[in-house]
XYZ file of C-alpha atoms in Angstrom:
740
model
C -20.738 69.364 246.979
C -21.814 71.143 250.188
C -20.974 74.812 250.584
C -17.638 75.149 252.409
C -17.445 77.515 255.324
C -14.154 79.445 255.527
C -13.230 80.335 259.112
C -10.497 82.359 260.640
C -7.734 80.432 262.351
C -5.727 83.349 263.687
C -7.944 84.547 266.561
C -7.099 81.758 269.000
C -3.937 83.353 270.341
C -5.411 86.675 271.467
C -7.763 85.007 273.936
C -5.389 85.489 276.813
C -6.204 89.205 276.824
C -9.818 88.386 277.705
C -9.327 85.596 280.197
C -8.465 87.791 283.165
C -7.547 86.447 286.571
C -7.861 88.839 289.519
C -4.904 87.109 291.169
C -2.706 88.763 288.503
C -3.687 92.221 289.727
C -3.140 91.230 293.359
C 0.288 89.862 292.442
C 1.249 93.080 290.623
C 0.083 95.313 293.484
C 1.755 93.136 296.130
C 5.037 93.198 294.175
C 4.696 96.968 293.800
C 4.296 97.450 297.577
C 7.538 95.560 298.276
C 9.631 96.817 295.329
C 12.239 99.488 295.921
C 13.877 99.771 292.464
C 12.236 102.492 290.325
C 12.319 100.557 287.048
C 10.670 97.488 288.594
C 7.991 99.659 290.194
C 7.267 101.198 286.789
C 7.010 97.698 285.257
C 4.421 96.520 287.807
C 2.395 99.719 287.323
C 2.454 99.122 283.533
C 1.244 95.528 283.933
C -1.552 96.655 286.292
C -2.616 99.321 283.758
C -2.732 96.657 280.993
C -4.834 94.467 283.290
C -7.471 97.180 283.722
C -7.453 97.977 279.977
C -7.889 94.353 278.921
C -10.396 93.530 281.663
C -13.676 92.151 280.199
C -16.314 94.860 279.813
C -15.705 98.507 278.954
C -16.233 100.265 282.288
C -15.139 103.885 282.638
C -13.710 103.322 286.125
C -11.437 100.557 284.759
C -10.240 102.794 281.929
C -9.618 105.644 284.384
C -7.591 103.271 286.591
C -5.617 102.104 283.554
C -4.842 105.684 282.517
C -3.776 106.741 286.026
C -1.507 103.716 286.565
C 0.013 104.108 283.082
C 0.890 107.767 283.689
C 2.628 106.870 286.958
C 4.484 104.061 285.167
C 5.642 106.381 282.356
C 6.928 108.944 284.840
C 8.978 106.295 286.670
C 10.264 104.764 283.405
C 11.550 108.162 282.313
C 13.102 108.727 285.740
C 14.895 105.369 285.417
C 16.004 106.247 281.847
C 13.986 103.350 280.385
C 12.990 105.064 277.161
C 11.764 101.929 275.337
C 9.364 101.193 278.177
C 8.259 104.847 278.240
C 7.418 104.571 274.518
C 5.306 101.501 275.347
C 3.511 103.619 277.974
C 2.648 106.138 275.248
C 1.357 103.337 273.000
C -0.711 101.925 275.861
C -2.208 105.382 276.438
C -3.264 105.412 272.771
C -5.021 102.060 273.266
C -6.803 103.487 276.336
C -7.956 106.505 274.288
C -9.344 104.083 271.665
C -11.316 102.214 274.335
C -12.636 105.551 275.631
C -14.035 106.288 272.159
C -11.486 108.972 271.244
C -9.972 107.698 267.950
C -8.431 111.015 266.912
C -6.634 111.384 270.242
C -5.508 107.762 270.005
C -4.085 108.342 266.529
C -2.228 111.478 267.670
C -0.813 109.611 270.661
C 0.438 106.740 268.468
C 2.149 109.190 266.149
C 3.694 110.933 269.166
C 4.962 107.607 270.522
C 6.483 106.800 267.106
C 8.240 110.188 266.958
C 9.566 109.601 270.485
C 10.886 106.141 269.517
C 12.505 107.405 266.319
C 14.122 110.417 267.971
C 15.752 108.150 270.579
C 16.556 105.330 268.101
C 14.319 102.853 269.932
C 14.037 100.220 267.190
C 12.096 97.680 269.218
C 9.528 100.235 270.349
C 9.226 101.591 266.791
C 8.603 98.057 265.431
C 5.785 97.439 267.949
C 4.218 100.853 267.285
C 4.338 100.309 263.498
C 2.642 96.924 264.019
C -0.122 98.568 266.056
C -0.570 101.246 263.359
C -0.744 98.573 260.636
C -3.591 96.871 262.482
C -5.452 100.211 262.612
C -5.495 100.559 258.797
C -8.463 99.032 256.979
C -7.715 95.933 254.935
C -8.877 97.635 251.720
C -5.915 100.059 251.903
C -3.512 97.295 250.845
C -0.532 99.408 249.720
C -0.642 101.609 252.817
C -0.952 98.642 255.156
C 1.844 96.741 253.400
C 4.116 99.772 253.732
C 3.533 99.943 257.490
C 4.200 96.201 257.879
C 7.497 96.610 255.982
C 8.515 99.421 258.325
C 7.688 97.264 261.353
C 9.786 94.369 259.969
C 12.662 96.729 259.111
C 12.770 98.089 262.667
C 12.491 94.571 264.154
C 15.405 93.347 262.005
C 17.603 96.123 263.464
C 16.942 94.868 266.997
C 18.230 91.336 266.289
C 15.173 90.206 268.282
C 14.089 87.213 266.205
C 11.056 86.476 268.375
C 9.719 89.990 267.790
C 10.369 89.679 264.065
C 8.625 86.281 264.070
C 5.601 87.784 265.808
C 5.305 90.612 263.258
C 5.633 88.102 260.390
C 2.742 86.090 261.848
C 0.582 89.228 262.034
C 1.527 89.991 258.423
C 0.720 86.424 257.363
C -2.715 86.713 258.956
C -3.383 89.952 257.059
C -2.218 88.512 253.721
C -4.512 85.532 254.238
C -7.526 87.746 254.965
C -6.696 89.787 251.845
C -6.543 86.630 249.707
C -2.782 86.432 249.135
C -2.490 82.849 250.416
C 0.890 82.192 248.778
C 2.351 85.276 250.445
C 0.775 84.198 253.744
C 2.389 80.729 253.472
C 5.840 82.158 252.736
C 5.578 84.687 255.551
C 4.506 82.042 258.100
C 7.446 79.836 256.964
C 9.853 82.703 257.675
C 8.267 83.226 261.096
C 8.758 79.517 261.965
C 12.403 79.584 260.840
C 13.213 82.653 262.953
C 11.456 81.186 265.991
C 13.438 77.926 265.751
C 16.663 79.944 265.574
C 15.897 81.280 269.064
C 15.763 77.705 270.397
C 11.965 77.582 270.655
C 10.861 74.422 268.808
C 7.153 74.959 269.461
C 6.167 76.318 266.050
C 2.657 74.856 266.108
C 1.059 78.296 265.559
C 3.217 78.952 262.522
C 2.509 75.458 261.103
C -1.233 75.997 261.582
C -0.956 79.236 259.577
C 0.972 77.450 256.781
C -1.516 74.559 256.727
C -4.530 76.889 256.724
C -3.297 78.916 253.763
C -2.190 75.814 251.801
C -5.701 74.478 252.341
C -7.164 77.619 250.818
C -4.823 77.097 247.849
C -6.242 73.547 247.632
C -2.773 72.078 248.199
C -4.389 69.681 250.628
C -1.575 67.124 250.723
C 0.925 69.747 251.865
C -1.672 71.310 254.169
C -2.319 67.990 255.929
C 1.446 67.392 256.253
C 1.979 70.663 258.140
C -1.222 70.239 260.173
C -0.140 66.765 261.338
C 3.288 68.151 262.252
C 1.577 70.772 264.415
C -0.569 68.056 266.009
C 2.562 66.017 266.761
C 4.134 69.001 268.542
C 1.144 69.758 270.794
C 0.605 66.094 271.646
C 4.282 65.320 272.402
C 5.311 68.568 274.135
C 3.312 69.020 277.319
C 3.855 72.728 278.002
C 1.518 75.605 278.771
C 2.016 77.048 275.273
C 1.288 73.774 273.476
C -1.815 73.247 275.648
C -3.001 76.713 274.627
C -2.482 75.806 270.943
C -4.306 72.450 271.005
C -7.751 73.743 270.039
C -6.365 75.618 267.004
C -4.358 72.587 265.866
C -7.240 70.114 266.098
C -9.458 72.651 264.330
C -7.160 73.021 261.286
C -6.716 69.227 261.016
C -10.501 68.942 261.091
C -10.860 71.577 258.361
C -8.470 69.733 256.043
C -10.195 66.392 256.639
C -13.484 68.160 255.901
C -12.121 69.297 252.526
C -10.932 65.729 251.855
C -14.453 64.439 252.527
C -13.095 62.432 255.483
C -16.159 63.246 257.524
C -15.467 60.891 260.429
C -11.961 62.275 261.049
C -13.161 65.854 260.570
C -15.978 65.429 263.117
C -13.646 63.757 265.661
C -11.085 66.568 265.458
C -13.726 69.304 265.655
C -15.211 67.681 268.761
C -11.780 67.488 270.446
C -11.123 71.123 269.626
C -14.566 72.153 270.915
C -14.094 70.380 274.282
C -10.659 71.974 274.778
C -12.022 75.443 273.940
C -14.925 75.031 276.386
C -12.595 73.776 279.124
C -10.378 76.861 278.714
C -13.419 79.145 278.239
C -11.763 80.334 275.004
C -14.683 82.250 273.491
C -13.020 82.971 270.144
C -12.197 79.308 269.682
C -15.680 78.261 270.819
C -17.317 80.399 268.116
C -14.893 79.300 265.385
C -15.194 75.579 266.136
C -18.976 75.781 266.648
C -19.367 77.050 263.089
C -17.141 74.232 261.782
C -19.062 71.615 263.765
C -22.371 72.912 262.440
C -20.992 72.739 258.887
C -19.905 69.078 259.166
C -23.202 68.163 260.864
C -25.009 69.754 257.920
C -22.953 67.681 255.474
C -23.910 64.540 257.451
C -27.584 65.583 257.079
C -27.832 66.252 260.818
C -29.356 69.681 260.262
C -31.379 69.595 263.487
C -28.208 68.858 265.510
C -26.402 71.694 263.721
C -29.191 74.188 264.520
C -29.370 73.000 268.147
C -25.606 73.531 268.535
C -25.799 77.040 267.044
C -28.748 77.972 269.273
C -27.006 76.786 272.453
C -23.725 78.549 271.717
C -25.280 81.850 270.624
C -27.396 81.803 273.782
C -24.400 81.286 276.122
C -21.717 83.191 274.187
C -22.509 86.528 272.522
C -20.219 87.604 269.666
C -20.371 90.568 267.284
C -17.170 89.379 265.595
C -18.890 86.336 264.106
C -22.260 87.963 263.336
C -21.835 87.601 259.542
C -20.736 83.977 259.811
C -23.616 82.995 262.101
C -26.095 84.770 259.806
C -24.550 82.952 256.811
C -24.738 79.517 258.435
C -28.316 79.954 259.698
C -29.289 81.083 256.180
C -27.600 78.041 254.600
C -29.121 75.531 257.067
C -32.699 76.836 256.763
C -32.358 77.246 252.972
C -31.195 73.638 252.739
C -34.446 72.506 254.391
C -36.442 74.963 252.193
C -37.624 76.757 255.343
C -37.225 80.207 253.803
C -39.483 81.794 256.416
C -36.954 81.057 259.185
C -34.023 81.792 256.872
C -35.359 85.248 255.909
C -34.248 87.207 259.068
C -30.682 85.944 258.646
C -30.763 86.622 254.889
C -31.847 90.182 255.677
C -28.907 90.531 258.083
C -26.553 89.482 255.277
C -28.142 92.053 252.956
C -27.677 94.729 255.611
C -23.969 93.917 255.947
C -23.631 93.742 252.141
C -25.095 97.223 251.657
C -22.675 98.755 254.201
C -19.998 98.226 251.524
C -17.068 97.881 253.963
C -16.876 94.082 254.069
C -13.998 92.490 252.135
C -12.171 89.207 251.610
C -13.567 85.945 252.947
C -16.378 87.668 254.818
C -17.733 89.233 251.612
C -17.459 85.953 249.718
C -19.434 83.884 252.237
C -21.936 86.740 252.594
C -22.721 86.665 248.835
C -22.812 82.831 248.830
C -25.401 82.961 251.635
C -27.491 85.585 249.796
C -27.531 83.636 246.484
C -28.306 80.339 248.271
C -31.347 81.923 249.948
C -32.543 83.471 246.672
C -32.323 80.046 244.991
C -34.285 78.362 247.808
C -36.889 81.146 247.667
C -37.247 80.837 243.878
C -35.834 84.301 243.142
C -33.576 83.016 240.362
C -33.108 86.238 238.381
C -32.062 88.130 241.537
C -29.145 85.684 241.967
C -27.222 86.790 238.869
C -25.918 90.216 240.020
C -24.381 88.561 243.104
C -23.002 85.646 241.052
C -21.390 88.137 238.662
C -19.817 90.017 241.585
C -18.473 86.747 243.029
C -16.923 85.914 239.646
C -15.313 89.352 239.413
C -13.726 88.878 242.826
C -11.995 85.626 241.805
C -8.242 85.861 241.189
C -5.497 83.400 240.321
C -4.908 82.974 244.061
C -8.551 82.133 244.723
C -9.191 78.733 246.274
C -10.630 76.117 243.882
C -13.257 75.533 246.553
C -14.627 79.037 245.954
C -14.591 78.477 242.185
C -16.386 75.168 242.738
C -19.049 76.903 244.849
C -19.605 79.535 242.157
C -19.904 76.961 239.315
C -22.395 74.908 241.298
C -24.595 77.956 242.053
C -24.496 79.101 238.380
C -25.365 75.588 237.252
C -28.379 75.522 239.618
C -29.499 79.031 238.586
C -29.104 78.342 234.833
C -31.006 75.068 235.139
C -33.860 76.768 237.022
C -34.021 79.545 234.398
C -33.886 77.087 231.468
C -30.490 78.119 230.116
C -29.357 74.510 229.727
C -26.287 75.227 227.596
C -24.809 77.533 230.265
C -25.973 75.119 232.926
C -24.135 72.248 231.223
C -20.916 74.271 230.909
C -21.017 75.287 234.581
C -21.837 71.725 235.678
C -18.894 70.397 233.630
C -16.579 72.971 235.222
C -17.933 72.114 238.692
C -17.492 68.383 238.042
C -13.938 68.852 236.740
C -12.873 70.863 239.798
C -14.610 68.423 242.156
C -12.915 65.451 240.501
C -9.503 67.130 240.744
C -10.053 67.735 244.431
C -11.084 64.143 245.060
C -8.872 62.303 242.558
C -7.801 58.750 243.347
C -4.108 59.629 243.180
C -4.615 62.471 245.631
C -6.511 60.184 247.985
C -3.683 57.622 247.829
C -1.078 60.273 248.565
C -3.037 61.542 251.553
C -3.562 57.997 252.845
C 0.182 57.399 252.571
C 0.837 60.657 254.395
C -1.491 59.640 257.198
C 0.202 56.223 257.319
C 3.635 57.880 257.578
C 2.340 60.026 260.389
C 0.825 57.040 262.210
C 4.098 55.068 261.819
C 6.119 57.968 263.165
C 3.679 58.324 266.017
C 4.039 54.623 266.861
C 7.853 54.936 266.811
C 7.518 57.896 269.112
C 5.214 55.851 271.372
C 7.792 53.031 271.483
C 10.457 55.506 272.563
C 8.082 56.819 275.203
C 7.413 53.248 276.424
C 11.155 52.598 276.738
C 11.549 55.819 278.631
C 8.614 54.827 280.792
C 10.293 51.442 281.494
C 13.491 53.180 282.520
C 11.495 55.506 284.680
C 9.698 52.586 286.359
C 13.062 50.896 287.017
C 14.341 54.095 288.587
C 11.174 54.314 290.631
C 11.635 50.733 291.909
C 15.223 51.502 292.923
C 14.060 54.676 294.564
C 11.314 52.764 296.390
C 13.928 50.295 297.741
C 16.009 53.187 299.028
C 12.937 54.805 300.525
C 11.948 51.483 302.171
C 15.399 51.124 303.795
C 15.369 54.728 304.881
C 11.880 54.195 306.316
C 12.974 51.132 308.324
C 16.031 52.981 309.664
C 13.873 55.979 310.491
C 11.368 53.722 312.260
C 14.127 52.266 314.475
C 15.374 55.750 315.306
C 11.792 56.784 316.008
C 11.310 53.875 318.440
C 14.507 54.851 320.277
C 13.381 58.452 320.341
C 9.939 57.474 321.645
C 11.594 55.414 324.401
C 13.747 58.387 325.339
C 10.654 60.595 325.399
C 8.872 58.058 327.641
C 11.727 58.090 330.149
C 11.864 61.870 330.065
C 8.109 62.020 330.513
C 8.267 59.695 333.549
C 10.949 61.874 335.168
C 8.967 64.983 334.358
C 5.795 63.431 335.765
C 7.528 62.671 339.092
C 8.925 66.199 339.229
C 5.456 67.580 338.530
C 4.009 65.503 341.390
C 6.616 66.952 343.784
C 5.914 70.441 342.500
C 2.194 69.834 342.937
C 2.697 68.868 346.592
C 4.821 71.985 347.152
C 2.215 74.138 345.397
C -0.535 72.692 347.603
C 1.528 73.536 350.715
C 2.094 77.084 349.397
C -1.641 77.415 348.713
C -2.420 76.343 352.291
C 0.035 78.929 353.645
C -1.500 81.566 351.362
C -4.987 80.699 352.640
C -3.759 81.144 356.220
C -2.155 84.472 355.307
C -5.324 85.648 353.553
C -7.280 84.663 356.665
C -4.860 86.595 358.901
C -5.080 89.637 356.588
C -8.871 89.451 356.665
C -8.803 89.286 360.467
C -6.360 92.208 360.543
C -8.586 94.277 358.270
C -11.614 93.451 360.425
C -9.739 94.478 363.549
C -8.611 97.739 361.929
C -12.176 98.513 360.866
C -13.352 97.740 364.392
C -10.675 100.040 365.838
C -11.613 102.863 363.466
C -15.285 102.306 364.330
C -14.608 102.480 368.050
C -12.363 105.516 367.682
C -15.125 107.247 365.724
C -17.683 106.266 368.394
C -15.408 107.481 371.199
C -14.953 110.795 369.420
C -18.721 111.089 369.039
C -19.055 110.422 372.779
C -16.478 113.147 373.481
C -18.371 115.520 371.145
C -21.609 114.721 373.014
C -19.916 115.297 376.412
C -18.567 118.622 375.239
C -22.005 119.536 373.949
C -23.539 118.650 377.368
C -20.819 120.596 379.192
C -21.483 123.692 377.088
C -25.098 123.663 378.253
C -23.913 124.497 381.811
C -21.643 127.342 380.762
C -22.600 130.979 380.507
C -19.228 132.357 379.396
C -19.419 132.866 375.649
C -15.689 132.391 375.093
C -15.802 129.058 376.865
C -18.790 127.953 374.828
C -16.995 128.993 371.641
C -13.865 127.068 372.657
C -15.903 123.931 373.356
C -17.660 124.319 369.988
C -14.282 124.640 368.238
C -13.101 121.490 369.943
C -16.267 119.694 368.861
C -15.657 120.674 365.249
C -12.051 119.528 365.405
C -13.148 116.215 366.895
C -15.742 115.800 364.128
C -13.127 116.533 361.435
C -11.085 113.607 362.753
C -14.176 111.458 363.364
C -15.205 111.702 359.705
C -11.851 110.195 358.701
C -12.270 107.152 360.937
C -15.891 106.780 359.786
C -14.788 106.657 356.144
C -12.033 104.117 356.890
C -14.304 101.525 358.489
C -17.014 102.003 355.825
C -14.699 101.169 352.868
C -12.358 98.337 351.937
C -9.339 100.668 351.806
C -8.165 101.031 355.406
C -5.375 103.518 354.782
C -6.602 106.136 352.274
C -9.290 108.831 352.315
C -11.219 110.131 349.267
C -10.755 113.880 349.742
C -13.575 114.853 347.390
C -16.076 113.086 349.639
C -14.388 114.162 352.842
C -14.278 117.915 352.059
C -17.937 117.911 350.998
C -19.010 116.069 354.185
C -16.958 118.340 356.472
C -18.301 121.504 354.812
C -21.908 120.334 355.099
C -21.379 119.557 358.808
C -19.879 122.958 359.594
C -22.672 124.791 357.742
C -25.267 122.878 359.772
C -23.369 123.382 363.063
C -23.507 127.203 362.995
C -27.048 127.608 361.681
C -26.174 131.189 360.912
C -28.659 133.649 359.616
C -25.994 134.683 357.167
C -26.508 133.407 353.629
C -23.093 131.883 352.915
C -22.479 129.916 349.724
C -19.743 127.325 349.374
C -18.017 126.613 346.082
C -15.958 123.436 346.134
C -13.522 122.232 343.412
C -11.643 119.068 344.316
C -9.646 116.735 342.032
C -9.791 112.967 342.345
C -7.295 112.797 345.235
C -6.835 110.201 347.953
C -4.598 110.834 350.981
C -2.993 108.624 353.566
C -4.519 108.936 357.064
C -1.351 110.651 358.301
C -1.954 113.468 355.778
C -5.762 113.424 355.711
C -6.075 114.312 359.466
C -3.902 117.482 359.266
C -5.658 118.581 356.083
C -9.050 118.037 357.724
C -8.081 120.087 360.785
C -6.705 122.897 358.628
C -9.977 122.958 356.656
C -11.960 122.991 359.892
C -10.044 126.011 361.260
C -10.197 127.965 358.006
C -13.923 127.356 357.409
C -14.744 128.130 361.082
C -12.925 131.439 360.849
C -14.656 132.317 357.565
C -18.137 131.570 358.917
C -17.558 133.363 362.230
C -15.517 136.417 361.294
C -15.432 137.003 357.528
C -18.867 138.404 356.901
C -20.434 141.343 358.697
C -23.201 141.261 356.122
C -25.693 138.452 355.548
C -24.245 137.172 352.287
C -20.837 135.801 351.276
C -18.947 133.103 349.374
C -16.408 130.627 350.659
C -14.290 128.971 347.945
C -12.495 125.670 348.616
C -10.084 124.143 346.108
C -7.872 121.047 346.362
C -5.805 120.412 343.218
C -2.878 118.298 342.051
C -0.315 120.693 340.577
C 2.888 118.625 340.204
C 5.035 121.734 340.855
C 8.417 120.946 342.386
C 8.754 120.431 345.309
C 4.996 120.247 345.968
C 2.366 117.915 344.496
C -0.836 119.314 346.006
C -2.295 122.736 346.775
C -5.214 123.408 349.151
C -6.920 126.805 348.899
C -9.600 128.341 351.170
C -10.801 131.841 350.283
C -13.680 134.172 351.148
C -14.894 137.558 350.000
C -15.411 138.868 353.523
C -13.956 141.786 355.492
C -10.497 140.193 355.806
C -8.169 140.082 358.840
C -6.658 142.950 360.814
C -3.278 144.073 359.489
C -1.274 142.622 362.382
C -2.781 139.138 361.749
C -2.147 138.858 357.995
C 1.585 138.156 358.406
C 0.926 135.149 360.646
C 2.247 136.837 363.845
C -0.666 136.079 366.148
C -1.325 134.365 369.425
C -4.556 132.942 367.915
C -4.732 129.200 368.658
C -6.446 128.439 365.309
C -3.826 130.298 363.287
C -0.987 128.649 365.182
C -2.674 125.273 364.733
C -2.820 125.715 360.931
C 0.875 126.696 360.847
C 1.787 123.677 362.931
C -0.286 121.265 360.858
C 1.267 122.628 357.626
C 4.735 121.967 359.048
C 3.600 118.453 359.903
C 2.725 118.034 356.196
C 6.183 119.346 355.194
C 4.335 122.057 353.343
C 4.196 125.816 352.929
C 1.496 128.051 354.465
C 0.466 131.354 352.869
C -2.227 133.828 353.948
C -3.265 136.931 352.049
C -5.895 139.389 353.385
C -7.160 141.751 350.718
C -10.910 142.148 350.301
C -11.221 138.798 352.017
C -8.896 136.072 353.187
C -6.989 133.722 350.846
C -5.206 130.770 352.475
C -3.057 128.330 350.471
C -1.240 125.286 351.734
C 1.149 123.525 349.340
C 2.601 120.162 350.322
C 4.023 117.019 348.752
C 2.030 113.830 348.649
C 3.671 110.916 350.381
C 5.996 109.027 348.019
C 4.356 105.882 346.620
C 0.903 107.064 347.650
C -0.131 108.991 344.464
């Protein structure tokens, strides 16, 4: 009889924690951004923290994110008076501390969370915390671990939450199985299934798998197959997300039982189904478990090369520390079977290393010692086998599977025969044969065949019911199709009418558009004529401004010629003043015909040009500097001409009269001030000798001074003159409305 490989069947349902989907996090954070209620916000923060904690890979930034989100969640839970959820935050923080490599802090935090739950009578929270603490205790501390499980179940019973109690019972069943108490594990899983059904959830495939697995280890294969086939019926008939998640585990346990029954074909078929489902879901725990089972059945079928190829491919693509002992065991067994002890040795040495750590118990320790003794036999080290065989025998109890006893008797028989102890060898062979015959008795085979037949019959009855339902469904579909066909025909008629209506509307609209097009063309022609008239008007205005500027230049030239025949200095000065005034106005007309804007003058350009002209006109030996500060201001012609004349008079006076020395400064400023009622302020100042006292108050018969007063009035402005260590003239006036 080939060495049986005992595999865990309880790791399938924790895979969800490692199959993360980033869309979950996005959903949590999106919900958080829209949620207003404090308790719901805390819930989404808690779920996001769990996401980061359970995210594949142990990255510090993920753990930091988990801790930060969890603290925010706990604060909000307490604010919303959700004490049970706050206790779960404390438990989650303990898990985060564990992942950060701080076991003592994690333990303290769990104890603190338990005290918090007990002080506030939070039975549900206390049950979950006790369950977490039970899982922290090593399996060897049986009494301590059992006590914690009892506390968890006691707290769960107080909550009346049968699903929670069922979950804790399943965890307890798994522990009892790993410890070797298979009868206790069966009874506990039965209780879990009963409680779950009482909640209305009929999907008890997980619980049935646990019952079947432990009955198998008790060698009650008929009962084991019965429960396994029931679980298979559930996952095949109930197409839900939960049953789809359970399929790999169900097919695996059915395969294991068929393997024990020597039904190799059925075992291989079920293992292969389970393996494909696990790969499709990327369920790494299931992949490892089923790979080891597949390799075992392939070895039994003498397909050792296929078994080794499968192991090599899976271990290359999927790394697992959890199954290190089992992979080492199976490699050792496969290479020892082919007598290739050289390749088996590294894996044998791994098993020895694990054995000498001394902290391996239960099934793991049993298969580890079986692997070691099998290698020693293949390598001819017969005497070295006996200490391990003796330890295996000491570990056997009344609950021990007959398969393990069978393995031990076979190994002792082989060792005794090789050593020449034929009497002991005969006794062990007889014991091995007796156990093997009891496992494979004819009566047992008949019972199992009948059980399979009952299952197949029930399945066919179920299929007949499904076919009837399918027939009814098809009839309903045909009736629905007739209704849909009639509705379609009616809709088509309505559509044709609607299309006709649209066609008529479109024709009317098309005619209207043609009329509108003709009107638009007429409007465009009128607009073209208007644009042409405007262009002609602008050309004429430019021509007028050009001619006005030329006429002024002619007048300036005539005045210049006239001054050549005069000897009276006052007359010459008057003519020169007139020339300057004419040039101030000429510059405005020059600017208007040189630009596209026929109504506005850029004052920054204008003031600079006028100042440069006046400086050049006097050609004084005095060294006078001009400082000009002008904002981006444009004025209408009606305002630009008075401003230009005022500037001309003020600058003329400064150049002629302000400086008795050779040096001086004239400062010109034109700013937008937005001070009610004025918008603009023009300032002309010098640091010269100033005016005589009787002129500073504006009472003068000077033509230039009177001209500036008059021009300021024309601007609707205010004229101010101050003479103190120079002359300071300011003119404030409003800009024409709509011209800013």
